[in-house]
CSV table of C-alpha atoms in Angstrom, one decimal:
chain,number,residue,atom,x,y,z
Q,1,MET,CA,82.5,-80.6,194.5
Q,2,LYS,CA,83.2,-76.8,193.9
Q,3,ARG,CA,82.1,-76.7,190.1
Q,4,LEU,CA,78.5,-79.4,191.0
Q,5,LEU,CA,76.5,-77.3,188.6
Q,6,THR,CA,78.7,-78.3,186.1
Q,7,GLY,CA,78.2,-81.5,186.6
Q,8,LEU,CA,74.4,-81.5,187.2
Q,9,ALA,CA,74.2,-79.6,183.6
Q,10,VAL,CA,76.2,-82.5,181.4
Q,11,CYS,CA,74.7,-85.7,183.0
Q,12,TYR,CA,71.5,-83.7,182.4
Q,13,GLY,CA,72.3,-83.0,178.7
Q,14,LEU,CA,73.8,-86.5,178.8
Q,15,GLY,CA,70.4,-87.8,179.5
Q,16,ILE,CA,68.5,-85.6,177.2
Q,17,ILE,CA,70.5,-87.1,174.1
Q,18,LEU,CA,70.2,-90.7,175.5
Q,19,ASN,CA,66.0,-90.7,175.1
Q,20,GLY,CA,66.5,-88.9,172.0
Q,21,PHE,CA,68.7,-92.0,170.6
Q,22,PHE,CA,67.0,-95.3,172.5
Q,23,ARG,CA,63.4,-93.4,173.2
Q,24,LEU,CA,63.0,-94.8,176.3
Q,25,ASN,CA,59.5,-95.9,178.3
Q,26,PHE,CA,58.4,-92.6,180.2
Q,27,TRP,CA,57.2,-95.3,183.3
Q,28,LEU,CA,60.4,-97.4,183.5
Q,29,ILE,CA,62.7,-94.0,183.4
Q,30,LEU,CA,60.4,-92.8,186.5
Q,31,GLY,CA,60.4,-95.9,188.7
Q,32,ALA,CA,64.4,-95.9,188.1
Q,33,ALA,CA,64.1,-91.9,189.4
Q,34,ILE,CA,62.5,-91.9,192.0
Q,35,ALA,CA,64.2,-95.5,193.4
Q,36,VAL,CA,67.4,-94.2,193.1
Q,37,LEU,CA,66.4,-90.8,194.4
Q,38,VAL,CA,65.4,-93.3,197.3
Q,39,TRP,CA,68.6,-94.6,197.5
Q,40,ALA,CA,70.0,-91.4,197.7
Q,41,GLY,CA,68.5,-90.1,200.3
Q,42,LEU,CA,69.1,-93.2,202.5
Q,43,VAL,CA,72.7,-92.5,202.3
Q,44,PHE,CA,73.5,-88.8,202.0
Q,45,ARG,CA,75.7,-89.6,204.5
Q,46,ASN,CA,78.0,-91.2,201.9
Q,47,LYS,CA,79.1,-88.0,200.5
Q,48,TYR,CA,80.5,-89.6,197.0
Q,49,LEU,CA,77.8,-92.9,197.2
Q,50,SER,CA,75.3,-89.4,197.0
Q,51,LEU,CA,77.3,-87.7,194.7
Q,52,ILE,CA,77.2,-89.7,192.3
Q,53,LEU,CA,73.5,-90.6,193.3
Q,54,ILE,CA,72.9,-87.3,192.2
Q,55,LEU,CA,74.3,-87.1,188.6
Q,56,PHE,CA,72.6,-90.7,187.9
Q,57,LEU,CA,68.9,-88.7,189.0
Q,58,ALA,CA,70.1,-85.2,186.5
Q,59,LEU,CA,71.1,-88.0,184.3
Q,60,LEU,CA,68.2,-89.8,184.2
Q,61,SER,CA,65.4,-86.4,184.9
Q,62,GLY,CA,66.5,-85.8,181.6
Q,63,CYS,CA,65.6,-88.3,179.9
Q,64,LEU,CA,62.3,-88.2,181.9
Q,65,ASN,CA,62.0,-84.4,180.5
Q,66,LEU,CA,62.6,-85.7,177.3
Q,67,ALA,CA,59.8,-88.0,177.1
Q,68,ASN,CA,57.8,-86.0,179.0
Q,69,SER,CA,57.9,-83.5,176.3
Q,70,ALA,CA,57.3,-86.0,173.2
Q,71,ARG,CA,53.8,-86.5,175.3
Q,72,LEU,CA,51.3,-84.6,173.8
Q,73,SER,CA,48.5,-83.3,176.0
Q,74,LYS,CA,44.9,-85.3,174.7
Q,75,CYS,CA,43.6,-82.1,173.5
Q,76,HIS,CA,46.2,-81.1,171.9
Q,77,ILE,CA,44.8,-79.7,167.8
Q,78,ARG,CA,47.4,-82.2,165.9
Q,79,ASN,CA,44.9,-85.0,167.4
Q,80,PHE,CA,41.3,-83.3,166.6
Q,81,MET,CA,43.0,-83.4,162.2
Q,82,ILE,CA,40.7,-85.6,160.1
Q,83,TYR,CA,42.8,-86.8,157.8
Q,84,LYS,CA,40.0,-87.5,155.1
Q,85,ASN,CA,37.9,-85.7,153.4
Q,86,ASN,CA,40.1,-82.9,154.6
Q,87,PRO,CA,37.5,-80.7,156.2
Q,88,VAL,CA,36.7,-77.0,156.8
Q,89,TYR,CA,38.3,-75.9,160.2
Q,90,ARG,CA,37.2,-73.5,162.6
Q,91,VAL,CA,40.2,-72.4,164.6
Q,92,SER,CA,39.6,-70.0,168.1
Q,93,GLY,CA,42.9,-68.9,169.9
Q,94,PHE,CA,44.6,-65.5,170.7
Q,95,ILE,CA,48.4,-64.7,168.7
Q,96,ALA,CA,51.5,-66.1,171.0
Q,97,SER,CA,53.9,-64.2,168.7
Q,98,MET,CA,54.5,-60.7,166.6
Q,99,PRO,CA,53.2,-61.2,163.8
Q,100,GLU,CA,56.1,-60.8,161.2
Q,101,LEU,CA,56.2,-60.1,157.6
Q,102,LYS,CA,58.5,-61.9,155.2
Q,103,ASN,CA,58.1,-62.4,151.3
Q,104,GLY,CA,54.7,-60.8,150.9
Q,105,GLN,CA,53.1,-62.8,153.7
Q,106,GLN,CA,52.7,-62.4,156.9
Q,107,TRP,CA,53.4,-65.6,159.6
Q,108,PHE,CA,52.0,-65.8,163.4
Q,109,THR,CA,51.9,-68.3,166.0
Q,110,LEU,CA,48.0,-68.9,167.3
Q,111,GLN,CA,47.6,-70.7,170.9
Q,112,THR,CA,44.8,-72.6,170.4
Q,113,GLN,CA,41.4,-72.9,172.5
Q,114,GLU,CA,38.9,-74.3,170.3
Q,115,VAL,CA,38.4,-76.5,167.0
Q,116,GLN,CA,35.0,-76.8,165.1
Q,117,ALA,CA,35.1,-79.1,162.5
Q,118,ASP,CA,32.0,-80.8,160.9
Q,119,LYS,CA,29.8,-79.7,163.0
Q,120,LEU,CA,31.6,-80.6,166.2
Q,121,LYS,CA,33.1,-78.5,168.2
Q,122,TYR,CA,36.4,-78.9,171.0
Q,123,ASN,CA,38.0,-77.7,173.0
Q,124,CYS,CA,41.8,-77.6,171.9
Q,125,CYS,CA,45.6,-76.0,173.1
Q,126,GLY,CA,48.8,-76.0,171.1
Q,127,LYS,CA,49.9,-74.0,168.9
Q,128,LEU,CA,49.3,-73.5,165.5
Q,129,LEU,CA,51.6,-71.6,163.0
Q,130,ILE,CA,48.9,-69.0,160.7
Q,131,LYS,CA,50.7,-67.9,156.4
Q,132,MET,CA,48.3,-65.6,155.3
Q,133,ASP,CA,49.6,-64.0,151.6
Q,134,PHE,CA,47.9,-60.7,152.9
Q,135,GLU,CA,49.0,-58.3,154.9
Q,136,GLN,CA,46.9,-57.0,158.1
Q,137,ALA,CA,47.5,-55.2,161.5
Q,138,LEU,CA,47.9,-58.1,164.0
Q,139,ASN,CA,49.3,-57.6,167.1
Q,140,TYR,CA,50.9,-60.2,170.0
Q,141,GLY,CA,47.4,-61.2,172.1
Q,142,ASP,CA,44.9,-60.3,169.9
Q,143,ASN,CA,42.0,-62.7,170.1
Q,144,LEU,CA,41.0,-64.5,166.7
Q,145,THR,CA,38.4,-66.6,164.9
Q,146,LEU,CA,40.2,-68.5,161.9
Q,147,THR,CA,38.4,-70.4,158.9
Q,148,GLY,CA,40.7,-72.8,156.6
Q,149,SER,CA,42.2,-75.8,155.9
Q,150,LEU,CA,45.3,-77.4,158.2
Q,151,LYS,CA,48.0,-79.3,157.1
Q,152,ARG,CA,51.0,-80.9,158.3
Q,153,LEU,CA,53.7,-79.5,157.6
Q,154,PRO,CA,55.9,-80.0,154.6
Q,155,GLY,CA,58.9,-82.9,155.2
Q,156,PHE,CA,60.0,-84.5,151.5
Q,157,ASN,CA,63.4,-82.9,151.7
Q,158,SER,CA,66.3,-81.9,153.4
Q,159,SER,CA,66.1,-78.5,153.8
Q,160,SER,CA,61.5,-79.0,154.5
Q,161,ARG,CA,62.8,-81.5,157.6
Q,162,SER,CA,65.0,-79.0,158.9
Q,163,TYR,CA,62.1,-76.4,158.8
Q,164,ARG,CA,59.7,-79.0,160.4
Q,165,ASP,CA,61.8,-80.0,163.4
Q,166,PHE,CA,62.3,-76.6,163.9
Q,167,LEU,CA,58.8,-75.7,164.2
Q,168,ALA,CA,58.3,-79.4,166.2
Q,169,ARG,CA,60.5,-78.3,169.0
Q,170,LYS,CA,57.9,-75.6,169.4
Q,171,GLY,CA,55.0,-77.5,170.0
Q,172,ILE,CA,54.6,-76.7,165.8
Q,173,TYR,CA,53.5,-79.3,163.9
Q,174,LEU,CA,50.7,-77.9,162.1
Q,175,ILE,CA,49.6,-74.6,159.1
Q,176,MET,CA,46.5,-73.2,158.4
Q,177,PRO,CA,46.9,-71.9,155.4
Q,178,VAL,CA,44.5,-68.3,155.4
Q,179,LYS,CA,44.7,-66.8,151.2
Q,180,ASP,CA,41.4,-64.2,151.7
Q,181,SER,CA,40.6,-61.8,155.0
Q,182,ARG,CA,36.5,-63.4,154.8
Q,183,GLN,CA,38.7,-66.4,156.6
Q,184,ILE,CA,39.2,-64.1,159.8
Q,185,ILE,CA,37.5,-62.6,162.5
Q,186,LEU,CA,39.1,-60.5,165.2
Q,187,ARG,CA,37.1,-60.8,168.7
Q,188,SER,CA,37.5,-58.2,171.0
Q,189,GLY,CA,39.8,-58.0,173.8
Q,190,ALA,CA,42.9,-58.9,174.4
Q,191,SER,CA,44.7,-62.0,176.4
Q,192,GLY,CA,48.3,-63.4,176.9
Q,193,SER,CA,50.8,-61.4,179.5
Q,194,ALA,CA,50.3,-57.8,179.9
Q,195,LEU,CA,54.0,-58.2,180.1
Q,196,ILE,CA,54.8,-59.6,176.8
Q,197,ARG,CA,52.4,-57.5,175.0
Q,198,ASN,CA,53.9,-54.3,176.2
Q,199,CYS,CA,57.6,-55.8,175.5
Q,200,PHE,CA,56.6,-55.7,172.1
Q,201,ARG,CA,55.0,-52.8,171.5
Q,202,LEU,CA,58.0,-51.5,173.2
Q,203,ARG,CA,60.3,-52.9,170.4
Q,204,VAL,CA,58.2,-51.5,167.8
Q,205,TYR,CA,58.9,-48.1,169.2
Q,206,LEU,CA,61.8,-48.5,169.6
Q,207,GLU,CA,62.4,-50.5,166.3
Q,208,GLN,CA,60.6,-47.0,164.5
Q,209,ILE,CA,63.5,-45.1,166.2
Q,210,ILE,CA,65.9,-46.7,164.8
Q,211,SER,CA,64.4,-45.9,160.8
Q,212,ARG,CA,63.3,-42.6,161.9
Q,213,TYR,CA,67.2,-41.9,162.0
Q,214,LEU,CA,68.9,-44.0,160.0
Q,215,PRO,CA,68.6,-45.4,156.3
Q,216,PRO,CA,66.9,-48.5,155.8
Q,217,LEU,CA,69.5,-51.0,155.2
Q,218,PRO,CA,71.7,-49.4,158.8
Q,219,ALA,CA,68.6,-49.6,160.0
Q,220,SER,CA,67.5,-53.0,159.4
Q,221,ILE,CA,71.2,-53.4,160.4
Q,222,LEU,CA,71.3,-52.1,164.1
Q,223,SER,CA,67.7,-54.0,164.4
Q,224,ALA,CA,69.4,-57.4,164.6
Q,225,MET,CA,72.2,-56.5,166.2
Q,226,VAL,CA,70.4,-54.6,169.2
Q,227,LEU,CA,66.6,-55.2,169.2
Q,228,GLY,CA,67.6,-58.7,167.6
Q,229,GLN,CA,64.6,-58.3,164.7
Q,230,LYS,CA,66.0,-60.2,161.7
Q,231,ARG,CA,63.1,-59.7,159.2
Q,232,ASN,CA,64.1,-56.5,157.3
Q,233,LEU,CA,68.0,-57.9,156.9
Q,234,PRO,CA,68.4,-58.0,153.6
Q,235,ARG,CA,69.3,-61.9,153.0
Q,236,LEU,CA,72.8,-60.7,151.3
Q,237,VAL,CA,74.1,-59.4,153.7
Q,238,ASN,CA,73.2,-62.1,155.7
Q,239,GLU,CA,74.4,-64.8,153.3
Q,240,ASN,CA,78.3,-63.0,153.2
Q,241,MET,CA,77.9,-62.8,156.8
Q,242,VAL,CA,78.1,-66.3,156.9
Q,243,LYS,CA,81.1,-66.8,154.5
Q,244,SER,CA,83.1,-64.8,156.8
Q,245,GLY,CA,82.0,-66.4,159.9
Q,246,THR,CA,80.8,-63.1,161.7
Q,247,VAL,CA,77.1,-63.5,161.3
Q,248,HIS,CA,76.9,-64.1,165.2
Q,249,ILE,CA,77.6,-60.1,165.5
Q,250,LEU,CA,73.8,-60.2,163.9
Q,251,VAL,CA,72.7,-61.8,167.4
Q,252,VAL,CA,72.2,-60.2,170.5
Q,253,SER,CA,74.0,-61.5,172.8
Q,254,GLY,CA,76.0,-61.1,176.4
Q,255,PHE,CA,77.8,-57.5,175.5
Q,256,ASN,CA,74.9,-56.3,175.0
Q,257,VAL,CA,73.5,-57.3,178.1
Q,258,GLY,CA,76.1,-56.4,179.7
Q,259,ILE,CA,75.3,-53.0,178.9
Q,260,VAL,CA,71.6,-52.4,179.7
Q,261,ALA,CA,72.8,-53.9,182.9
Q,262,PHE,CA,76.0,-51.2,182.6
Q,263,ILE,CA,73.5,-48.5,181.7
Q,264,ALA,CA,70.7,-49.7,184.6
Q,265,ASP,CA,73.3,-49.6,186.9
Q,266,LEU,CA,75.0,-46.6,186.7
Q,267,LEU,CA,71.9,-44.8,186.7
Q,268,LEU,CA,70.2,-46.3,189.7
Q,269,LYS,CA,73.8,-45.6,192.0
Q,270,ILE,CA,73.5,-41.8,190.3
Q,271,LEU,CA,70.2,-42.0,192.0
Q,272,ARG,CA,71.5,-43.3,195.1
Q,273,LEU,CA,69.8,-46.1,195.2
Q,274,ARG,CA,70.5,-49.7,198.3
Q,275,ARG,CA,72.0,-52.2,196.5
Q,276,LYS,CA,70.1,-55.1,197.1
Q,277,LEU,CA,67.1,-52.6,195.3
Q,278,ARG,CA,69.6,-51.9,192.7
Q,279,PHE,CA,70.2,-55.3,192.2
Q,280,ILE,CA,66.7,-56.3,191.7
Q,281,VAL,CA,65.9,-53.0,189.5
Q,282,THR,CA,68.9,-54.1,187.0
Q,283,ALA,CA,67.4,-57.8,187.1
Q,284,SER,CA,64.3,-56.7,185.8
Q,285,CYS,CA,65.4,-54.7,183.2
Q,286,LEU,CA,67.7,-57.4,181.9
Q,287,LEU,CA,64.8,-59.4,181.7
Q,288,VAL,CA,63.0,-57.3,180.5
Q,289,TYR,CA,65.4,-56.7,178.1
Q,290,CYS,CA,65.5,-60.8,177.0
Q,291,LEU,CA,61.0,-60.7,176.5
Q,292,VAL,CA,62.4,-57.0,174.5
Q,293,THR,CA,64.0,-59.0,171.8
Q,294,GLY,CA,62.6,-62.0,171.1
Q,295,ALA,CA,64.0,-64.6,174.5
Q,296,THR,CA,66.7,-66.4,171.9
Q,297,ASN,CA,68.9,-68.3,173.3
Q,298,PRO,CA,72.1,-66.0,173.2
Q,299,VAL,CA,70.2,-63.5,174.8
Q,300,ILE,CA,68.2,-66.0,177.9
Q,301,ARG,CA,72.1,-67.6,178.2
Q,302,ALA,CA,73.0,-63.9,178.8
Q,303,THR,CA,70.7,-62.7,180.6
Q,304,VAL,CA,70.8,-65.8,183.2
Q,305,MET,CA,74.3,-65.7,183.4
Q,306,GLY,CA,73.9,-61.6,183.9
Q,307,ILE,CA,71.5,-61.5,186.9
Q,308,ILE,CA,74.2,-64.8,188.5
Q,309,PHE,CA,76.8,-62.6,188.4
Q,310,LEU,CA,75.1,-59.4,189.3
Q,311,SER,CA,74.2,-61.3,192.5
Q,312,ALA,CA,78.0,-62.3,193.2
Q,313,TYR,CA,78.3,-59.0,193.2
Q,314,PHE,CA,76.1,-57.8,195.6
Q,315,LEU,CA,76.8,-60.0,197.5
Q,316,LYS,CA,80.1,-59.9,197.3
Q,317,ARG,CA,81.2,-63.9,196.2
Q,318,ASP,CA,83.5,-64.1,193.4
Q,319,PRO,CA,81.0,-65.7,190.6
Q,320,ASP,CA,82.7,-69.0,188.3
Q,321,ILE,CA,81.4,-68.0,184.5
Q,322,TYR,CA,81.3,-72.7,184.3
Q,323,ASN,CA,78.4,-73.1,187.1
Q,324,SER,CA,77.5,-69.4,185.7
Q,325,LEU,CA,77.2,-70.6,182.2
Q,326,MET,CA,75.6,-74.3,183.4
Q,327,ALA,CA,72.8,-72.3,185.2
Q,328,ALA,CA,72.1,-71.0,181.9
Q,329,ALA,CA,71.7,-74.6,180.5
Q,330,LEU,CA,70.6,-76.2,182.9
Q,331,PHE,CA,67.4,-73.2,182.9
Q,332,ILE,CA,66.6,-73.7,178.8
Q,333,LEU,CA,66.6,-76.6,179.0
Q,334,ALA,CA,64.8,-77.4,182.2
Q,335,PHE,CA,61.5,-75.5,180.2
Q,336,ASP,CA,62.5,-76.8,176.6
Q,337,PRO,CA,64.9,-79.9,175.8
Q,338,LEU,CA,64.8,-79.9,172.6
Q,339,GLN,CA,66.9,-76.5,172.6
Q,340,LEU,CA,69.6,-79.5,173.5
Q,341,PHE,CA,69.2,-80.5,169.4
Q,342,ASP,CA,69.0,-76.9,167.8
Q,343,ILE,CA,71.9,-75.8,166.4
Q,344,GLY,CA,72.0,-72.4,167.8
Q,345,PHE,CA,71.8,-73.9,171.1
Q,346,GLN,CA,74.8,-75.5,170.7
Q,347,LEU,CA,77.0,-73.3,168.9
Q,348,SER,CA,75.6,-70.0,171.3
Q,349,PHE,CA,77.4,-72.0,174.1
Q,350,ILE,CA,79.5,-73.9,172.8
Q,351,SER,CA,81.6,-70.6,171.0
Q,352,VAL,CA,80.9,-69.5,174.9
Q,353,LEU,CA,82.7,-72.2,176.7
Q,354,ALA,CA,85.4,-72.3,174.1
Q,355,ILE,CA,86.8,-69.0,174.9
Q,356,VAL,CA,86.6,-69.8,178.6
Q,357,TYR,CA,88.9,-73.3,178.2
Q,358,PHE,CA,90.7,-72.3,175.1
Q,359,TYR,CA,91.5,-68.4,175.9
Q,360,PRO,CA,93.8,-68.5,178.7
Q,361,LYS,CA,95.8,-72.3,177.7
Q,362,PHE,CA,96.4,-69.9,174.8
Q,363,GLU,CA,97.5,-66.1,176.6
Q,364,ALA,CA,100.0,-68.3,179.0
Q,365,LEU,CA,101.5,-70.6,175.7
Q,366,ILE,CA,102.8,-67.3,174.2
Q,367,CYS,CA,102.8,-65.4,177.5
Q,368,LEU,CA,100.9,-63.0,176.2
Q,369,LYS,CA,100.7,-61.1,180.0
Q,370,ASN,CA,104.5,-60.3,179.5
Q,371,CYS,CA,103.5,-58.3,176.5
Q,372,ARG,CA,105.1,-55.0,177.6
Q,373,ILE,CA,103.2,-52.8,174.1
Q,374,LYS,CA,99.1,-52.3,175.1
Q,375,VAL,CA,98.2,-52.1,171.3
Q,376,LEU,CA,100.0,-55.2,170.6
Q,377,LYS,CA,98.4,-57.4,173.6
Q,378,PHE,CA,95.1,-56.4,173.0
Q,379,ILE,CA,95.4,-56.6,169.6
Q,380,ILE,CA,96.6,-60.5,169.9
Q,381,ALA,CA,93.9,-61.1,172.7
Q,382,GLY,CA,91.7,-61.1,170.1
Q,383,CYS,CA,93.0,-62.7,168.3
Q,384,LEU,CA,93.5,-65.6,170.7
Q,385,VAL,CA,89.4,-65.2,172.0
Q,386,SER,CA,88.2,-65.1,168.0
Q,387,PHE,CA,90.6,-68.6,167.3
Q,388,SER,CA,89.1,-70.0,169.9
Q,389,ALA,CA,85.7,-69.2,169.3
Q,390,TRP,CA,86.3,-70.5,165.9
Q,391,LEU,CA,88.4,-74.0,166.8
Q,392,GLY,CA,85.3,-74.7,169.4
Q,393,THR,CA,82.6,-74.1,166.5
Q,394,VAL,CA,84.0,-75.3,163.3
Q,395,LEU,CA,83.5,-78.7,163.2
Q,396,ILE,CA,79.7,-77.9,164.1
Q,397,ILE,CA,79.4,-75.3,161.3
Q,398,ALA,CA,81.1,-77.1,158.8
Q,399,LEU,CA,78.7,-80.1,160.0
Q,400,ASN,CA,75.3,-78.4,159.9
Q,401,PHE,CA,75.9,-75.0,157.4
Q,402,ARG,CA,78.5,-77.3,154.8
Q,403,ILE,CA,81.1,-75.1,155.2
Q,404,ILE,CA,85.0,-74.2,156.6
Q,405,ALA,CA,85.8,-70.3,156.8
Q,406,PRO,CA,89.3,-70.1,157.4
Q,407,VAL,CA,89.1,-66.1,156.8
Q,408,THR,CA,86.5,-66.6,160.0
Q,409,VAL,CA,89.4,-65.1,162.0
Q,410,LEU,CA,91.2,-62.6,160.5
Q,411,ALA,CA,87.5,-61.4,160.5
Q,412,ASN,CA,86.8,-61.5,163.6
Q,413,MET,CA,90.1,-59.7,165.0
Q,414,ILE,CA,88.9,-56.8,162.1
Q,415,ILE,CA,84.5,-56.8,162.7
Q,416,VAL,CA,84.2,-58.1,166.5
Q,417,PRO,CA,86.1,-54.1,167.4
Q,418,LEU,CA,83.7,-52.6,164.8
Q,419,ALA,CA,80.5,-54.0,165.8
Q,420,THR,CA,81.2,-53.6,169.4
Q,421,LEU,CA,80.9,-49.7,168.7
Q,422,ILE,CA,77.7,-49.7,166.4
Q,423,THR,CA,75.6,-51.3,169.3
Q,424,LEU,CA,77.1,-48.6,171.4
Q,425,CYS,CA,76.2,-45.7,169.2
Q,426,GLY,CA,73.3,-48.0,168.8
Q,427,PHE,CA,71.7,-48.3,172.1
Q,428,THR,CA,72.6,-44.7,172.7
Q,429,LEU,CA,70.7,-43.6,169.6
Q,430,VAL,CA,68.0,-45.0,171.2
Q,431,LEU,CA,68.3,-43.8,173.9
Q,432,SER,CA,68.5,-40.4,173.5
Q,433,GLY,CA,65.3,-40.7,170.6
Q,434,LEU,CA,63.5,-41.6,173.9
Q,435,LEU,CA,64.5,-38.8,176.0
Q,436,TYR,CA,66.4,-36.6,173.4
Q,437,PRO,CA,65.0,-36.5,170.0
Q,438,ASP,CA,67.0,-33.6,168.8
Q,439,LEU,CA,70.4,-35.0,169.7
Q,440,ALA,CA,69.8,-38.2,168.0
Q,441,TYR,CA,70.4,-37.1,164.5
Q,442,PHE,CA,73.6,-36.4,166.0
Q,443,PHE,CA,75.0,-39.7,166.7
Q,444,SER,CA,72.9,-41.2,163.1
Q,445,GLN,CA,75.3,-40.0,161.0
Q,446,PRO,CA,78.5,-41.7,162.4
Q,447,THR,CA,76.1,-45.2,162.4
Q,448,SER,CA,75.1,-45.5,159.6
Q,449,VAL,CA,79.5,-44.8,158.3
Q,450,LEU,CA,80.4,-47.5,160.4
Q,451,ILE,CA,77.5,-49.5,159.6
Q,452,ASN,CA,78.8,-48.5,155.8
Q,453,LEU,CA,82.7,-49.2,156.7
Q,454,LEU,CA,81.6,-52.9,158.4
Q,455,LEU,CA,80.0,-53.8,155.2
Q,456,ASN,CA,82.3,-53.0,153.3
Q,457,ILE,CA,85.1,-54.3,155.4
Q,458,ASN,CA,83.2,-57.9,155.2
Q,459,GLN,CA,82.8,-57.5,151.9
Q,460,ALA,CA,85.2,-57.6,150.8
Q,461,LEU,CA,87.2,-60.5,153.4
Q,462,VAL,CA,84.6,-62.9,151.4
Q,463,LYS,CA,85.9,-61.6,147.8
Q,464,LEU,CA,89.6,-62.8,149.8
Q,465,PRO,CA,91.0,-66.5,147.7
Q,466,LEU,CA,89.9,-69.0,150.1
Q,467,ALA,CA,88.2,-67.4,152.6
Q,468,TYR,CA,84.9,-69.5,152.5
Q,469,ILE,CA,85.4,-73.6,151.2
Q,470,TYR,CA,81.9,-75.0,150.7
Q,471,PHE,CA,81.7,-78.9,150.6
């Protein structure tokens, strides 16, 4: 089977969906999976039967992984919550995410290690969402002891339920409000991954470079486009991008990963390193960039695909785009099967699949290859790519966000090339700020001008009649 990986990924996803609807028993699925595995081993000489059994095993594996993810450990902090008398808890652990400031409140995730309630102390695990009403200098890996009440996440309306489900997919079920600095004890030492800690430090430093050379608004947009950080992005800008269907440019994606791979490989070629060593170093750079930008679904997808394509390039083999994309999906779902129900995951993969599937068909339909005017060919190709992505995602966006944006195709034709130029300028600005700061001022002005031009064009597009329709 040429695209066995694609078949495995599809069956694995169907297994997750199946168990998501029917909530099958864990031990029943495990028994069936073992039986199918033994059967496949006995008939491995029968090519077609063994292939069917392998695909069925992938489906059962998806069911099994989702069932297992729903089973919380006995030591999970949620199991220690007392629902009567609302006691005061004393929780110790380390910060497992980069603290973020939103609307004057500081938010971060605490990886719990110990909990004390009613004078009883237990070792525990699991994550806890912390909401602080004040700002304090905290970083990933800091060891903390917090005192306060534990509360369940809200679920009284549709928006809060979706937020609750979003956090549940990350293994977070409780929140601790912190209103006073006396509720926090910062303990010595640092925990967590040293690699992640250093990647976060690098990200903060790169954000400082962007803020140093650009005004606040362009800096917030460039930080989103290059580093995946949207916390300083004005809400109005994000809403206008949603209305025009171009919000995806504010997300780090495959294009960014491609730039990192190109720069790393180019520098290594100049240093005349061997092919295998270049591959290892370039792949390492992609992994670091993935961590720096927060390891979101689009970045993980692009990173896995990038490494697969690099492997094919260095091994002198032709990569298959479908298998590469499905390998990325399998990689993400193996670690977190609940991502399949996340709108970001769905849009990230379906948009790429739509482009890969529809674009060649549209290109052949209008005989684009016969066009001899390069500028016209480039414009038409951009239209087809934009229309393909819109065609694949319009239904999902309509069902989840209650909006249809007919202006999306036109907006992407204009804004995506402009965003590409901004991203290139942004990487150049950051690199020059790292290596030769005086040169960074040379790139800051055109970058700022391009960002302001993008905002003005997007604003004009969303004001067109029937540019977007809420329902």
